[in-house]
Tab-separated table of C-alpha atoms in Angstrom:
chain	number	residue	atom	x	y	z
A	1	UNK	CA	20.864	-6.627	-6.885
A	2	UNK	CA	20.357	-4.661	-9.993
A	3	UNK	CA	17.693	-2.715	-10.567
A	4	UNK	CA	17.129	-4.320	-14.114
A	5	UNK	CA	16.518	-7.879	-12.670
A	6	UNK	CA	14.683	-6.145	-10.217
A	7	UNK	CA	12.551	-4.198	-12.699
A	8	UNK	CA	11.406	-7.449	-14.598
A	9	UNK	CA	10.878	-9.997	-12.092
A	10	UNK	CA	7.228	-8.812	-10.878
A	11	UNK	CA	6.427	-7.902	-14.793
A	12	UNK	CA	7.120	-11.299	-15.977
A	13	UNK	CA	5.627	-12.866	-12.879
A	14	UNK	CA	2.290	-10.739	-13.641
A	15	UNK	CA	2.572	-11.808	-17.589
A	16	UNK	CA	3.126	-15.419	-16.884
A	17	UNK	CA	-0.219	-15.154	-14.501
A	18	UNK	CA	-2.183	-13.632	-17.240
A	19	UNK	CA	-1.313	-15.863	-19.735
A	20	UNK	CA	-1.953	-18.943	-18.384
A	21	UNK	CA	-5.601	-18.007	-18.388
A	22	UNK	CA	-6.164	-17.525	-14.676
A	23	UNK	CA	-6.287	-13.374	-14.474
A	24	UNK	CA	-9.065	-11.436	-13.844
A	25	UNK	CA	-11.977	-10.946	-16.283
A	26	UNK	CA	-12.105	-8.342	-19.146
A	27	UNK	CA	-14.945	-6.627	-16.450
A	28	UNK	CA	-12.364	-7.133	-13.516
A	29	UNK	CA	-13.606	-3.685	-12.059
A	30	UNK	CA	-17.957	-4.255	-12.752
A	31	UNK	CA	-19.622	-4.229	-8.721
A	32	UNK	CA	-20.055	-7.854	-8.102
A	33	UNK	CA	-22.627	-9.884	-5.857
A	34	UNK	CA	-21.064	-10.758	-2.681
A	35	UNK	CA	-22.049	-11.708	0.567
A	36	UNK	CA	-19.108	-9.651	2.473
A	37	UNK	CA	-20.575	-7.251	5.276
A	38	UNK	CA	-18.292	-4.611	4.138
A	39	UNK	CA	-18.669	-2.527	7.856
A	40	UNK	CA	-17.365	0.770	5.570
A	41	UNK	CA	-16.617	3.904	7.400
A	42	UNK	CA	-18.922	6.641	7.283
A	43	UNK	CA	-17.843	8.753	4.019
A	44	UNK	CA	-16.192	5.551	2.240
A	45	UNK	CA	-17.537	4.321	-1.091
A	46	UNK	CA	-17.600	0.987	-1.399
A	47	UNK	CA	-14.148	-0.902	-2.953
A	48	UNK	CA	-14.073	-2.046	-6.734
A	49	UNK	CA	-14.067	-6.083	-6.735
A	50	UNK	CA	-12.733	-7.938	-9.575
A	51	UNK	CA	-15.590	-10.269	-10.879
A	52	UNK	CA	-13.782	-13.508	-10.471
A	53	UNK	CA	-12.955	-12.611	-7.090
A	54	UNK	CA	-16.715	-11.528	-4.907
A	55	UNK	CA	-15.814	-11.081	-1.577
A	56	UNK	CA	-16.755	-13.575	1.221
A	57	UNK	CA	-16.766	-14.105	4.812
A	58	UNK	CA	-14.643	-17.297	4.253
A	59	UNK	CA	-12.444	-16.662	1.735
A	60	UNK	CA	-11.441	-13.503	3.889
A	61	UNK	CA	-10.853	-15.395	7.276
A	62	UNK	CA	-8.417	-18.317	5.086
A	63	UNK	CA	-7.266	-14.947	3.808
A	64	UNK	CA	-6.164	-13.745	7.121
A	65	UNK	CA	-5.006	-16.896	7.918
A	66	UNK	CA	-2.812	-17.295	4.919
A	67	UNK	CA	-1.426	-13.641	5.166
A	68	UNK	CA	-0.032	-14.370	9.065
A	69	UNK	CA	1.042	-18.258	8.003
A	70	UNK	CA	4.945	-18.912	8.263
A	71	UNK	CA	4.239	-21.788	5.733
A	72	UNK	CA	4.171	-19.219	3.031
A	73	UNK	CA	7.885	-18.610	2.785
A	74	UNK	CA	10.142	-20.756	1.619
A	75	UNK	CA	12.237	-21.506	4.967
A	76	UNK	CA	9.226	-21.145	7.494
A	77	UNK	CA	10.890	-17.597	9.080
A	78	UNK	CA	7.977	-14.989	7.326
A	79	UNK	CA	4.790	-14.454	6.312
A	80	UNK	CA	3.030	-11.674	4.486
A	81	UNK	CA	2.339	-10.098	8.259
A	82	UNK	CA	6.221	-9.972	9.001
A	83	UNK	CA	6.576	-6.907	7.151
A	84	UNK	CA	3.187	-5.540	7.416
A	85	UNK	CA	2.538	-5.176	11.096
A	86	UNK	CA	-0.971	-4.137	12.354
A	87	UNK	CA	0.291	-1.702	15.150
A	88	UNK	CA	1.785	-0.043	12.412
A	89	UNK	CA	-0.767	0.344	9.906
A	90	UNK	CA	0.503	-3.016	7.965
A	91	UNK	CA	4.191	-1.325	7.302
A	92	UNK	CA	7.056	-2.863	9.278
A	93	UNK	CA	9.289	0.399	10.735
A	94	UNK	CA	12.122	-0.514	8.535
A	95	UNK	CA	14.271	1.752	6.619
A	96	UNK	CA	14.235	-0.447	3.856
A	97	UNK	CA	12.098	-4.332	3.956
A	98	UNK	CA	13.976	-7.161	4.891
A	99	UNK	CA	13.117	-10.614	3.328
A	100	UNK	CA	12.740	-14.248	4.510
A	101	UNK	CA	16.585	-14.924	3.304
A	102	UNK	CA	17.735	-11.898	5.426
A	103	UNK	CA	18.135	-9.687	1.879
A	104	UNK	CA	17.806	-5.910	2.354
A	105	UNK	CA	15.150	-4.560	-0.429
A	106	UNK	CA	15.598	-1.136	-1.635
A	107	UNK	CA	12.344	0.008	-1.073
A	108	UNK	CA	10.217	0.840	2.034
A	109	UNK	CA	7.146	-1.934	2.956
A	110	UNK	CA	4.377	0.357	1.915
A	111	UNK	CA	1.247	0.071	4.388
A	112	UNK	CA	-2.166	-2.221	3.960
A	113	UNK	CA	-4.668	0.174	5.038
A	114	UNK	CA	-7.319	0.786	2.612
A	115	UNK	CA	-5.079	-0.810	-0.092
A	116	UNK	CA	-8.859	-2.261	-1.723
A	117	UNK	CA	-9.170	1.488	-3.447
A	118	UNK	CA	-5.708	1.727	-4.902
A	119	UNK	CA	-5.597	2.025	-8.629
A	120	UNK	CA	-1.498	0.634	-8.775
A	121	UNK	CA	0.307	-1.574	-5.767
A	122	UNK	CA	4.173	-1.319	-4.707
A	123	UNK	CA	6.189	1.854	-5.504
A	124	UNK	CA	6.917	2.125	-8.816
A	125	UNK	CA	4.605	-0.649	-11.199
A	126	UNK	CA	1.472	1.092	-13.630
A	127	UNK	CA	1.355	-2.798	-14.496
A	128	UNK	CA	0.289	-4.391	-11.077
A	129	UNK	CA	-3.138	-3.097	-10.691
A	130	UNK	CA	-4.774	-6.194	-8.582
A	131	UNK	CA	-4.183	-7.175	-5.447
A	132	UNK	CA	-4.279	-11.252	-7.182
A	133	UNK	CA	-1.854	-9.803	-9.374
A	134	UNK	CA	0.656	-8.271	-6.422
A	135	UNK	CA	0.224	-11.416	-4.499
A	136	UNK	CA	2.815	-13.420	-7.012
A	137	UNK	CA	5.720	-10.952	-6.542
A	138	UNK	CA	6.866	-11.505	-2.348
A	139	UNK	CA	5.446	-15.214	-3.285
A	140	UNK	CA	7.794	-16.020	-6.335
A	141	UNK	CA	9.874	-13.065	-6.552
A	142	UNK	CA	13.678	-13.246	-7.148
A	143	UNK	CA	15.429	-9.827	-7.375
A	144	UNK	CA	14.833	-9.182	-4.441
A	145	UNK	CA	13.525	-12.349	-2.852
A	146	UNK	CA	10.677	-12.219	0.009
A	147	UNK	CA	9.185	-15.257	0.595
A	148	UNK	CA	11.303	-17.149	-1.276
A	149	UNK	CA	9.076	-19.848	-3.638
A	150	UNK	CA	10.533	-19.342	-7.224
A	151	UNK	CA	10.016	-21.735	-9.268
A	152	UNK	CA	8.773	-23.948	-6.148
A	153	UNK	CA	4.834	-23.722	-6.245
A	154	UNK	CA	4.318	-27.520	-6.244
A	155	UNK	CA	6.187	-27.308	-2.960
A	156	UNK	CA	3.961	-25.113	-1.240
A	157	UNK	CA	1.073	-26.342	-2.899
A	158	UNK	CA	1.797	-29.635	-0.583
A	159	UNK	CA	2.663	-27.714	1.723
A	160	UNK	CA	-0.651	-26.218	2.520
A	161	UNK	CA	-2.371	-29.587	1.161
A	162	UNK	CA	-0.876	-31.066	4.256
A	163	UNK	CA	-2.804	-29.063	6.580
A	164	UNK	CA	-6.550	-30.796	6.782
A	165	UNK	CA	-7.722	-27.983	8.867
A	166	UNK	CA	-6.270	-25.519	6.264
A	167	UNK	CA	-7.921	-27.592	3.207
A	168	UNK	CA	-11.354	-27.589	4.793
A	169	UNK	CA	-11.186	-23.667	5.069
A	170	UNK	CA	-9.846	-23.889	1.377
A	171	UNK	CA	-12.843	-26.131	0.581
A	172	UNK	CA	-15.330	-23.816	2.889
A	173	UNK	CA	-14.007	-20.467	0.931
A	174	UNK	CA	-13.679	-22.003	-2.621
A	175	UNK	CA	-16.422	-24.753	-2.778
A	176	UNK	CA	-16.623	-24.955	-6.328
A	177	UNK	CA	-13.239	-26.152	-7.077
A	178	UNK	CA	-12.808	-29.718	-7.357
A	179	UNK	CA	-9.126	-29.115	-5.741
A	180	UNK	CA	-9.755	-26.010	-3.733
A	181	UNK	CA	-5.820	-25.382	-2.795
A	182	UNK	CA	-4.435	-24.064	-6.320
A	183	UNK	CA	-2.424	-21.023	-6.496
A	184	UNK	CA	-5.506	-19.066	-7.678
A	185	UNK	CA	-7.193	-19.649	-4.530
A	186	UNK	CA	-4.092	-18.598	-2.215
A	187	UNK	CA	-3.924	-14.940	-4.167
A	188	UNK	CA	-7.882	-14.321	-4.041
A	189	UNK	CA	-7.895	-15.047	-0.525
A	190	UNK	CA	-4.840	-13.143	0.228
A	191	UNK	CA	-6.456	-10.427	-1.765
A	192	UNK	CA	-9.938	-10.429	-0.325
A	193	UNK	CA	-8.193	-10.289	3.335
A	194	UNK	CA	-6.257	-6.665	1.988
A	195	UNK	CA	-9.682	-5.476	0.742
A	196	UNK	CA	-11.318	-5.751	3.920
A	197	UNK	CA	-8.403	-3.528	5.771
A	198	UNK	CA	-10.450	-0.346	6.256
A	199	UNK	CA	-9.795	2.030	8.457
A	200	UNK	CA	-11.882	5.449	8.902
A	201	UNK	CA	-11.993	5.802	12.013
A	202	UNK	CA	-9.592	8.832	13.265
A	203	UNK	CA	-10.252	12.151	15.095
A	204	UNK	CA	-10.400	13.588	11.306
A	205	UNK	CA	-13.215	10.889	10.410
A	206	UNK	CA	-14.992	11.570	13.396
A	207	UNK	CA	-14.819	16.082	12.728
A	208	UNK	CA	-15.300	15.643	9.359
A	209	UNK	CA	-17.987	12.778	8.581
A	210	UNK	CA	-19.716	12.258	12.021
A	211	UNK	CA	-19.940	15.767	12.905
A	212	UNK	CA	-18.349	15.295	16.153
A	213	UNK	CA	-16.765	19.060	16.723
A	214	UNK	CA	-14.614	18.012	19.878
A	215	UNK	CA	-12.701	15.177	17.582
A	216	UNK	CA	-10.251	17.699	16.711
A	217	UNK	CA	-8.160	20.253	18.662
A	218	UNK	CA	-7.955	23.531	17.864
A	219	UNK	CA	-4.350	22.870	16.875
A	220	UNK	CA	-5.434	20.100	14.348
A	221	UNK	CA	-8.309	22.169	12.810
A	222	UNK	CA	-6.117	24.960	11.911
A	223	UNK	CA	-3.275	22.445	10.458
A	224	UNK	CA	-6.556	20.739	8.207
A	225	UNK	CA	-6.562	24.412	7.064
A	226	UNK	CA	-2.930	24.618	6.336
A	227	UNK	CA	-3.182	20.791	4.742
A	228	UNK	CA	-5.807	21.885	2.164
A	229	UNK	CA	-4.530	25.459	1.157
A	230	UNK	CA	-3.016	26.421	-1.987
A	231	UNK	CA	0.041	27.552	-0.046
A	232	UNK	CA	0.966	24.160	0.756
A	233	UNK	CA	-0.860	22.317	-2.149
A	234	UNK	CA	-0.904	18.736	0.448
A	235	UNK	CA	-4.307	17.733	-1.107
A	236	UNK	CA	-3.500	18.073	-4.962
A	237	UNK	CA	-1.348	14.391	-4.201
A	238	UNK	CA	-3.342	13.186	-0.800
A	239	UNK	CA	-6.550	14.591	-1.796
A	240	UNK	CA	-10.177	12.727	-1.541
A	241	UNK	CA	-11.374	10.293	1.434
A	242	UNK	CA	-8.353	7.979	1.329
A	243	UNK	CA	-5.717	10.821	1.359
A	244	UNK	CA	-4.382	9.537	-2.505
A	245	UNK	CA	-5.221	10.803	-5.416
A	246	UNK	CA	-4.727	7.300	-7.421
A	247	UNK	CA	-7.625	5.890	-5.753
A	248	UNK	CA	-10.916	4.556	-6.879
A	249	UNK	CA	-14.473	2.502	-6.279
A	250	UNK	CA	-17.323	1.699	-7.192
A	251	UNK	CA	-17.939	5.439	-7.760
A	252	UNK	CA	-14.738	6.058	-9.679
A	253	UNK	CA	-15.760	6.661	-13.461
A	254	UNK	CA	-12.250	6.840	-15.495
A	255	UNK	CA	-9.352	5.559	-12.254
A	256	UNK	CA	-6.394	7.668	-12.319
A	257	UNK	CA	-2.629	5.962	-12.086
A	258	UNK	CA	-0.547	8.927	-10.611
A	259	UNK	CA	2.849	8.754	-9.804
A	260	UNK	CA	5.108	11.589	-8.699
A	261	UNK	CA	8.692	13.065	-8.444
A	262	UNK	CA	9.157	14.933	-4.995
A	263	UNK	CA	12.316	16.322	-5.389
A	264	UNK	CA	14.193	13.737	-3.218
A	265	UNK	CA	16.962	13.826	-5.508
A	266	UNK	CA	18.722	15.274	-8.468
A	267	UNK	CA	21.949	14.357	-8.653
A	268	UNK	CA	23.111	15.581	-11.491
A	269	UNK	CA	21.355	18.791	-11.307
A	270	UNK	CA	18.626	17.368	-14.511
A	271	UNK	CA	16.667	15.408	-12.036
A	272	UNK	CA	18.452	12.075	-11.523
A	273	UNK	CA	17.385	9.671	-9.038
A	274	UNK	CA	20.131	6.787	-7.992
A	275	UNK	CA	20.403	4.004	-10.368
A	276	UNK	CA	19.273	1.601	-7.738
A	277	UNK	CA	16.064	2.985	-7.587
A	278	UNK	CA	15.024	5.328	-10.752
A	279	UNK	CA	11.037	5.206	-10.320
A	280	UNK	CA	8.884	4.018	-12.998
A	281	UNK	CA	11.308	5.066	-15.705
A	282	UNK	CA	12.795	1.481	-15.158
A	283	UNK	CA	9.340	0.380	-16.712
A	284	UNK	CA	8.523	2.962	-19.256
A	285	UNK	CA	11.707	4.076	-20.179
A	286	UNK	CA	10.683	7.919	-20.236
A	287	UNK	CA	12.714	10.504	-19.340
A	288	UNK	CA	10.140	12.431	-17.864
A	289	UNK	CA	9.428	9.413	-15.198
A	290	UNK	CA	12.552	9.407	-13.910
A	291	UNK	CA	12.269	9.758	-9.995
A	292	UNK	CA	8.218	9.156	-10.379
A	293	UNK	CA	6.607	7.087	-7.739
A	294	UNK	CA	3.325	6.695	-6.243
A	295	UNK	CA	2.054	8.971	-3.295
A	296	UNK	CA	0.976	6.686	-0.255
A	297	UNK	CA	-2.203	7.017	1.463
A	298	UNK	CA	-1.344	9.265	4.679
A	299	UNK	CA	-4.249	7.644	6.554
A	300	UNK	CA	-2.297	6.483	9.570
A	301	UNK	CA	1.102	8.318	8.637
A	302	UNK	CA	2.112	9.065	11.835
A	303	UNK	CA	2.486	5.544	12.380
A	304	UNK	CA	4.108	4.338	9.639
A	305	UNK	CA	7.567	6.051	9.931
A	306	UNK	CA	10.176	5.946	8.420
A	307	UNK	CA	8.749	7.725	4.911
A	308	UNK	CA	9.572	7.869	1.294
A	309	UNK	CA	9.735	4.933	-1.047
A	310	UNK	CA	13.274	4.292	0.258
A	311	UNK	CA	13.083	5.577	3.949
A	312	UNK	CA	15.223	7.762	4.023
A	313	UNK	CA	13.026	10.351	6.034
A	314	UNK	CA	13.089	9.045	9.481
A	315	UNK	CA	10.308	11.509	10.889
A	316	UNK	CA	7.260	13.556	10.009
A	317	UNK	CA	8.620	17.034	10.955
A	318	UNK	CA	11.527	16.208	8.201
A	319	UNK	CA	8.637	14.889	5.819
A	320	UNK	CA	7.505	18.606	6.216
A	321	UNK	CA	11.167	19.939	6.076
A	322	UNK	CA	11.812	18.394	2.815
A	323	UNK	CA	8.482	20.019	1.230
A	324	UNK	CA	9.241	23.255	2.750
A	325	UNK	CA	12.543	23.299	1.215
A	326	UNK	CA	10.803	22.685	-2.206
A	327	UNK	CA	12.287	18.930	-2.506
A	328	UNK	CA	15.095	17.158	0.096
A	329	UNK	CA	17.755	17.129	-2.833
A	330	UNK	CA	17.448	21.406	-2.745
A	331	UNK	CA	17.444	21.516	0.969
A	332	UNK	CA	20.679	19.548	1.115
A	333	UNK	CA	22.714	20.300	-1.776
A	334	UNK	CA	21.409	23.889	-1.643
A	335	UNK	CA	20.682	23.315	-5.564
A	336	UNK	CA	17.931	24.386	-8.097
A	337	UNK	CA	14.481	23.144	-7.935
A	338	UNK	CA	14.733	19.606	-9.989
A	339	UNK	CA	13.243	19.715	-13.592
A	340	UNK	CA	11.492	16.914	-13.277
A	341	UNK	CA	9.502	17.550	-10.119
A	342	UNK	CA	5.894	17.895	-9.762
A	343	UNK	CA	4.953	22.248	-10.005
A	344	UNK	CA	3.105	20.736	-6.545
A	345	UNK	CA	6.686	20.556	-4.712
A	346	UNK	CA	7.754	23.999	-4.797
A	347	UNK	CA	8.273	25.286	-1.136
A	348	UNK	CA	6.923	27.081	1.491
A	349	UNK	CA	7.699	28.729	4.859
A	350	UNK	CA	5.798	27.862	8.158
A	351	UNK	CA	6.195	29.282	11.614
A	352	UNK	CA	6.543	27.184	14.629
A	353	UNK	CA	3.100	27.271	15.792
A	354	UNK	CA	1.947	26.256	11.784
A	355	UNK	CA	4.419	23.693	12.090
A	356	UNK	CA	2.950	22.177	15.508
A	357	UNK	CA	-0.599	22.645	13.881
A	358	UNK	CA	0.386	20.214	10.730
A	359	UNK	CA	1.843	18.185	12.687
A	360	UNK	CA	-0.929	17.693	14.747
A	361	UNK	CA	-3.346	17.375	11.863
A	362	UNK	CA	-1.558	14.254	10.587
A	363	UNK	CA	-1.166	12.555	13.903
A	364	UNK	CA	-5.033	13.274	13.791
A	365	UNK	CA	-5.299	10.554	11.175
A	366	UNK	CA	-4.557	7.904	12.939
A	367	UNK	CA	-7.006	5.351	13.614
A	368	UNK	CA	-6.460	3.533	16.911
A	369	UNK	CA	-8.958	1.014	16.614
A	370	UNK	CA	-7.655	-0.005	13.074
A	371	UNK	CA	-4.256	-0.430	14.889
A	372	UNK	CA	-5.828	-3.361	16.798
A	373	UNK	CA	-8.824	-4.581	15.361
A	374	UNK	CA	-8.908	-8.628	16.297
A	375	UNK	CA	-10.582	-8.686	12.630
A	376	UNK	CA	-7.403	-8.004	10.991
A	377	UNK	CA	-4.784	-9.590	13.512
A	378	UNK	CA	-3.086	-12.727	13.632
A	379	UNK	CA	-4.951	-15.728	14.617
A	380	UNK	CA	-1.514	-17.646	15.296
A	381	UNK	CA	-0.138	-14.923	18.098
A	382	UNK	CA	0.205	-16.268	21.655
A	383	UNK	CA	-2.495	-14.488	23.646
């Protein structure tokens, strides 16, 4: 796989989308009607909705029916839930994803959970900025290939048009189309299924918006502390209610698109990331975006090991070891801070007991009943 082909294939899938007229609306972001009891957590704004898209009960049920269904990869062996795993906070545990064809993808499967306030989706892409939009790349996607249907969307078309059960939800969620199964109606409802993953719900949510003292230990109180200080600087890149700082709703005036460099390489002492995987420079050809990717939510992050956009930090306490250091590429190599990394990453020292109290402030945002709501889970699995 190169990481040209690679670069391209979701671009021109999102171009081709757009220009056959069926992309979202000039006022994609404007609040909508919609008839979707939204359930948010206490402290959660409500999501932006694209205005040819309102959410509804129906079209997010054939959502989460679509999202667990086999059918939707080429061969029958994956569906969008194959790499995003509920007990896991929608990521899979993999070092790197693994497709329907059995072909390793360079990048880490990034998790679900409040993906509906996300101002960018996957890695490294300013130019996928709808979840209708992100839908075509695992669908049609070549380089590297997930579920497997380039060049194939008649095929699942009849597919799914073979289904009568299927078509009637189709027809329940999309009742003014004349032929409700179209590839349109596959990405809204896969979309309007992402948007309702919310989860606010943790021993943090419960301290911080509930007022519930006991929700937190001691421990995790003082790590919050740590989390938020300048010393650390944590919250200038997982800052606000989702733990992100590209995130956005109804609220949201001007959405930010932030990515960052970490410091996880330099290995040529200016900065350089491997060519495999360069960060949004392979879009934007800047210099200055070389090794630039997006900080993840770290609502759930103690479940959704192993971390980076490549995984190649298998736990938390090395996720804190690399920051420490000032970047993993310094604490390995022993070099110079890299050039290119965000003045954010620039090290820190911790003693044990600080160490056990960050630690225990991220495990502290893990929502349990997220991990297992029967709202979000697959309606195929075997009770």
């Amino acid at each position: 796989m190169t990481s040209h082909t690679h670069r391209w294939t979701g671009v021109l899938v999102a171009m081709a989308w757009l220009g056959s007229g069926c992309g979202d609306s000039e006022h994609e972001h404007e609040p909508v009607p919609d008839t979707y009891e939204w359930r948010l957590p206490v402290g959660f704004p409500k999501p932006r909705v694209p205005a040819d898209n309102p959410m509804t009960e129906a079209k997010v049920e054939l959502g989460r029916r679509l999202f667990y269904d086999n059918r939707l990869s080429l061969n029958g062996t994956q569906s969008c839930g194959s790499c995003h795993l509920q007990s896991l906070a929608f990521t899979d545990g993999l070092k790197n994803a693994e497709g329907s064809t059995g072909q390793i993808h360079r990048r880490n499967a990034q998790g679900l959970a409040n993906v509906a306030y996300a101002t960018s989706l996957t890695w490294a892409n300013p130019s996928l900025t709808t979840l209708e939009l992100q839908a075509l790349t695992p669908l049609f996607g070549t380089e590297p290939v997930e579920l497997g249907f380039a060049d194939r969307e008649e095929e699942l078309l009849e597919r799914l048009r073979g289904d009568a059960e299927l078509v009637g939800r189709f027809a329940e969620a999309f009742p003014q189309k004349a032929e409700p199964v179209v590839l349109s109606s596959i990405t809204h409802a896969l979309a309007s299924f992402q948007r309702a993953l919310l989860s606010g719900n943790s021993p943090y949510d419960r301290y911080v918006y509930r007022g519930e003292s006991n929700a937190l230990s001691e421990s995790a109180k003082r790590g919050m502390e740590l989390f938020m200080s300048e010393r650390l600087e944590c919250n200038h890149c997982h800052s606000g209610f989702n733990f992100m700082d590209a995130s956005a709703s109804v609220l949201t005036d001007t959405p930010v698109q932030a990515f960052h460099n970490t410091g996880l390489y330099n290995e040529d002492g200016e900065g350089a990331y491997p060519t495999v995987d360069p960060g949004v420079i392979e879009l934007t050809g800047k210099d200055s975006d070389m090794g630039r990717f997006r900080a993840s939510s770290l609502r759930n992050v103690a479940v959704t090991a192993p971390y980076m956009h490549d995984g190649s930090i298998a736990t938390l306490s090395e996720v804190i070891d690399h920051y420490a250091a000032g970047g993993r590429a310094r604490m390995i190599q022993g070099g110079q801070l890299s050039p290119l990394q965000s003045g954010f990453v620039r090290g820190f020292t911790l003693t044990q007991e600080e160490r056990a109290d960050l630690l225990a402030f991220l495990e502290a945002l893990t929502d349990t009943e997220f991990l297992s709501d029967p709202r979000f889970s697959d309606p195929f699995a075997k009770p």
